[in-house]
mmCIF file with all atom_site columns, C-alpha atoms in Angstrom:
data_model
loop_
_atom_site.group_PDB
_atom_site.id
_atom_site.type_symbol
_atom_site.label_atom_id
_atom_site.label_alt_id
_atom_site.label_comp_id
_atom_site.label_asym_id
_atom_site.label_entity_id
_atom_site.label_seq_id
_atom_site.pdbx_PDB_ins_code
_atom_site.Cartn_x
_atom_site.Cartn_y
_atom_site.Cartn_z
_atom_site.occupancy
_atom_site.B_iso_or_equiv
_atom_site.pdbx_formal_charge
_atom_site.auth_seq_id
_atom_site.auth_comp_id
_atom_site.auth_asym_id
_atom_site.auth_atom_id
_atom_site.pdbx_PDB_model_num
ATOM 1  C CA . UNK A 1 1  ? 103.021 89.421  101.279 1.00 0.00 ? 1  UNK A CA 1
ATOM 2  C CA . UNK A 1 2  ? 107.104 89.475  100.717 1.00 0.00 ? 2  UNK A CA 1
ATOM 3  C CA . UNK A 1 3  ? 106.881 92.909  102.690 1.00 0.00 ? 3  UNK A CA 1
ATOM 4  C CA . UNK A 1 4  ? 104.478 91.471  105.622 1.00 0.00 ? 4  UNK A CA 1
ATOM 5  C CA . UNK A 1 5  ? 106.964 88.956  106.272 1.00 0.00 ? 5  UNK A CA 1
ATOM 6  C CA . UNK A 1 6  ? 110.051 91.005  105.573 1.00 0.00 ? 6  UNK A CA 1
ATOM 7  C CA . UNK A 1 7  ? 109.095 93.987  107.500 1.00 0.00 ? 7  UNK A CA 1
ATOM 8  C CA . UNK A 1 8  ? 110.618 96.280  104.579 1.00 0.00 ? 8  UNK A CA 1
ATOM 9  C CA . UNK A 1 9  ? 112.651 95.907  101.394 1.00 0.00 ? 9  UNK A CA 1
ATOM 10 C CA . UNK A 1 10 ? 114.659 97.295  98.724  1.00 0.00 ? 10 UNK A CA 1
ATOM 11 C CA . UNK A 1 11 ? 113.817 97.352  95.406  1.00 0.00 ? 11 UNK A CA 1
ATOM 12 C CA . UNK A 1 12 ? 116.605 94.667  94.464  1.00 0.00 ? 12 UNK A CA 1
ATOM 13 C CA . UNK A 1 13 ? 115.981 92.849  97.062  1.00 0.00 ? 13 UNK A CA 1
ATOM 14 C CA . UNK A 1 14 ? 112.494 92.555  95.664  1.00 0.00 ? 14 UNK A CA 1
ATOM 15 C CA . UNK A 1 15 ? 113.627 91.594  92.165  1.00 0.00 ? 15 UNK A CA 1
ATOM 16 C CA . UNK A 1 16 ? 115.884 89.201  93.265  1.00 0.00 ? 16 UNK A CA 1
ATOM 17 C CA . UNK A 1 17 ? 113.150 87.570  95.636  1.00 0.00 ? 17 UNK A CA 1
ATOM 18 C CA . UNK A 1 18 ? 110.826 87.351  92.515  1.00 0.00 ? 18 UNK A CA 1
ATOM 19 C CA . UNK A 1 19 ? 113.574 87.187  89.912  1.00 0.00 ? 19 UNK A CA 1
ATOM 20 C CA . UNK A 1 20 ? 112.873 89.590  87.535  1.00 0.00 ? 20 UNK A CA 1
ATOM 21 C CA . UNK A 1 21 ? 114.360 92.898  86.410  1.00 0.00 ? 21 UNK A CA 1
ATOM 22 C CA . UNK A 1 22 ? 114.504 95.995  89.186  1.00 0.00 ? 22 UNK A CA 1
ATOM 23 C CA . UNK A 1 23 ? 112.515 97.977  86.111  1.00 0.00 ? 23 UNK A CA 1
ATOM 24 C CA . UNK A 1 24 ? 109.690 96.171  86.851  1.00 0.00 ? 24 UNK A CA 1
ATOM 25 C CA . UNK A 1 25 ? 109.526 96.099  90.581  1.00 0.00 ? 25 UNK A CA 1
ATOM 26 C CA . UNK A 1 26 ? 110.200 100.464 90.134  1.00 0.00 ? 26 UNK A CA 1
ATOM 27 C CA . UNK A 1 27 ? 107.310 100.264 87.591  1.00 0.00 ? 27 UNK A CA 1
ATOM 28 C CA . UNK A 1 28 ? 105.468 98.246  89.908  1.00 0.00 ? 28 UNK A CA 1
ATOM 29 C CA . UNK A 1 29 ? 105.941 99.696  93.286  1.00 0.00 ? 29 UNK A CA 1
ATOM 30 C CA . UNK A 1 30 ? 105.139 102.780 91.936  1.00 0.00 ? 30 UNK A CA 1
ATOM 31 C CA . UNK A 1 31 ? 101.780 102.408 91.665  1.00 0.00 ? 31 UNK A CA 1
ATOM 32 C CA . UNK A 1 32 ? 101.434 100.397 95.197  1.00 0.00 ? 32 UNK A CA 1
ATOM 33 C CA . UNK A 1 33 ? 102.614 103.661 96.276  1.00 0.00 ? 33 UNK A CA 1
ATOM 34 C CA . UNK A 1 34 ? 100.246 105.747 94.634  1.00 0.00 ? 34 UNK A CA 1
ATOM 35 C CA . UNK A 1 35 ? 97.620  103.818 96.071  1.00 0.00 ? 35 UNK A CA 1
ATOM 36 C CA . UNK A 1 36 ? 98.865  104.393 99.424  1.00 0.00 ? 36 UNK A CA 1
ATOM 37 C CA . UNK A 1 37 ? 99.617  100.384 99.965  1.00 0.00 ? 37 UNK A CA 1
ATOM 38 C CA . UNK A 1 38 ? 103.104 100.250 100.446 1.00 0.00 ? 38 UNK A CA 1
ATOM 39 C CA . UNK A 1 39 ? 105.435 103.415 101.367 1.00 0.00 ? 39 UNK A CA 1
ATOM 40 C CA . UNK A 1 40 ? 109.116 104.444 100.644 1.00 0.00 ? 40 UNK A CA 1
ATOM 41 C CA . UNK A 1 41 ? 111.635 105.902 103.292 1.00 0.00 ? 41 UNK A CA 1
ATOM 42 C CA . UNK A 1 42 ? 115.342 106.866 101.914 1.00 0.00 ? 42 UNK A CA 1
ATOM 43 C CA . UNK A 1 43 ? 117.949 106.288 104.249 1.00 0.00 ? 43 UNK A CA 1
ATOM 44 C CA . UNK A 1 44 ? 119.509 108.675 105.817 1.00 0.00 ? 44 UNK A CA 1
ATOM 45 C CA . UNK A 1 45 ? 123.319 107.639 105.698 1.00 0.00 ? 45 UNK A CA 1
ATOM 46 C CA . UNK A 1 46 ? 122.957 106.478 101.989 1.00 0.00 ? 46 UNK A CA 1
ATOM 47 C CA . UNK A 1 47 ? 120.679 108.402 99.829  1.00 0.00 ? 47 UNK A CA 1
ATOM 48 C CA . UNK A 1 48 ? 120.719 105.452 97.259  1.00 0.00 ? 48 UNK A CA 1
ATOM 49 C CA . UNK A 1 49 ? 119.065 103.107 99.317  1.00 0.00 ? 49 UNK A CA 1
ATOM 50 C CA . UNK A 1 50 ? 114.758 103.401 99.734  1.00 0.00 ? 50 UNK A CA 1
ATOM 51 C CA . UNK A 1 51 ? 113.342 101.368 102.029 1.00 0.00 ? 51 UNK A CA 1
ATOM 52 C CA . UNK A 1 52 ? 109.859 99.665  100.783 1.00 0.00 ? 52 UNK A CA 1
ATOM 53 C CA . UNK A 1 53 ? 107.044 98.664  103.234 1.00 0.00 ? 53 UNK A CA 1
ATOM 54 C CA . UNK A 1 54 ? 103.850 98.151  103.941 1.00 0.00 ? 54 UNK A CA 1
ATOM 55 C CA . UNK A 1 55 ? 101.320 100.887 105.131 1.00 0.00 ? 55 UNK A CA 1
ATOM 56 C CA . UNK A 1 56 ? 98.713  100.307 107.326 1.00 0.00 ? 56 UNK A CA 1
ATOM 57 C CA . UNK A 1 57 ? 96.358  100.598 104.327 1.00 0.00 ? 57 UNK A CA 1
ATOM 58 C CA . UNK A 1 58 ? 98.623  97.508  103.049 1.00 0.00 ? 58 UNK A CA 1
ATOM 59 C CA . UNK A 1 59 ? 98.789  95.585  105.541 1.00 0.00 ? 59 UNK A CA 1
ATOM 60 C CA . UNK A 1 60 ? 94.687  95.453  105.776 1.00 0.00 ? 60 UNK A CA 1
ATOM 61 C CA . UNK A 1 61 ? 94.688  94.660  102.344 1.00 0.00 ? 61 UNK A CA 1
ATOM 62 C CA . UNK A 1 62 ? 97.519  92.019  102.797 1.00 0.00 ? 62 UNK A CA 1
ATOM 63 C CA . UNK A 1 63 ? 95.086  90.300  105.483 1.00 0.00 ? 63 UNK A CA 1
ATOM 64 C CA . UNK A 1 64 ? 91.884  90.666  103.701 1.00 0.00 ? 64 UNK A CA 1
ATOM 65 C CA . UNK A 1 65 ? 93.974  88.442  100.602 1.00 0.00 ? 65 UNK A CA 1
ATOM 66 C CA . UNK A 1 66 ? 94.892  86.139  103.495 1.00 0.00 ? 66 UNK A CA 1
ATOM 67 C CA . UNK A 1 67 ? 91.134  86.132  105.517 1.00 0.00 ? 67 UNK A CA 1
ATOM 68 C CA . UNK A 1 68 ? 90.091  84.863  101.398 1.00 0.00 ? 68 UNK A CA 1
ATOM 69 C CA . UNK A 1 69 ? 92.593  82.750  101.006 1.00 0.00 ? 69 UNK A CA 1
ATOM 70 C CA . UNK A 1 70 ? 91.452  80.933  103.753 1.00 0.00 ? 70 UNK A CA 1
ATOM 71 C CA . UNK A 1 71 ? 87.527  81.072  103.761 1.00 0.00 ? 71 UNK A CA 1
ATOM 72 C CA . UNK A 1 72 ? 87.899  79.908  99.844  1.00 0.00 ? 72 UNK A CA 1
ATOM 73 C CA . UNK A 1 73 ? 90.169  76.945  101.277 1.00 0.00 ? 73 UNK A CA 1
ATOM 74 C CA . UNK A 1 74 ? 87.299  76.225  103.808 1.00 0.00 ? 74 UNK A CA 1
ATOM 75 C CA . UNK A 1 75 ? 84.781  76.402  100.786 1.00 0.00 ? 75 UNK A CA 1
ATOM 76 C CA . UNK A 1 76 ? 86.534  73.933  98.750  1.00 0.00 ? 76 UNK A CA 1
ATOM 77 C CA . UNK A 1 77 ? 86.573  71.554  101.421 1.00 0.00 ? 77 UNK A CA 1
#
């Protein structure tokens, strides 16, 4: 959800959004990447920084969580 709003992050900018350690957004993203949710781009001018963001396979999945979210809301009502 951070990276639907955010367009794209880093990973620190993800740990210090959640607060907690870069080694466990790294462990973390890894996976989401894996399973072709969220994708990294390095940047060009500074080979340090990687980009994180949603692919479109994410951002389905990020509105399907949402599309619950809200029929459950309606439910409970």
């Amino acid at each position: 959800v951070y990276l639907e709003q955010h367009g794209q992050a880093t990973a620190s900018e993800l740990a210090d959004a959640f607060m907690v350690t870069r080694t466990l957004i790294s462990r973390n993203t890894w996976r989401l990447i894996q399973d072709d949710l969220i994708q990294s781009q390095v940047n060009p001018n500074d080979r340090r920084i990687v980009w994180l963001s949603l692919t479109v396979n994410g951002q389905e999945r990020v509105q399907e969580g949402v599309r619950q979210v809200q029929a459950n809301l309606k439910a409970f009502n």
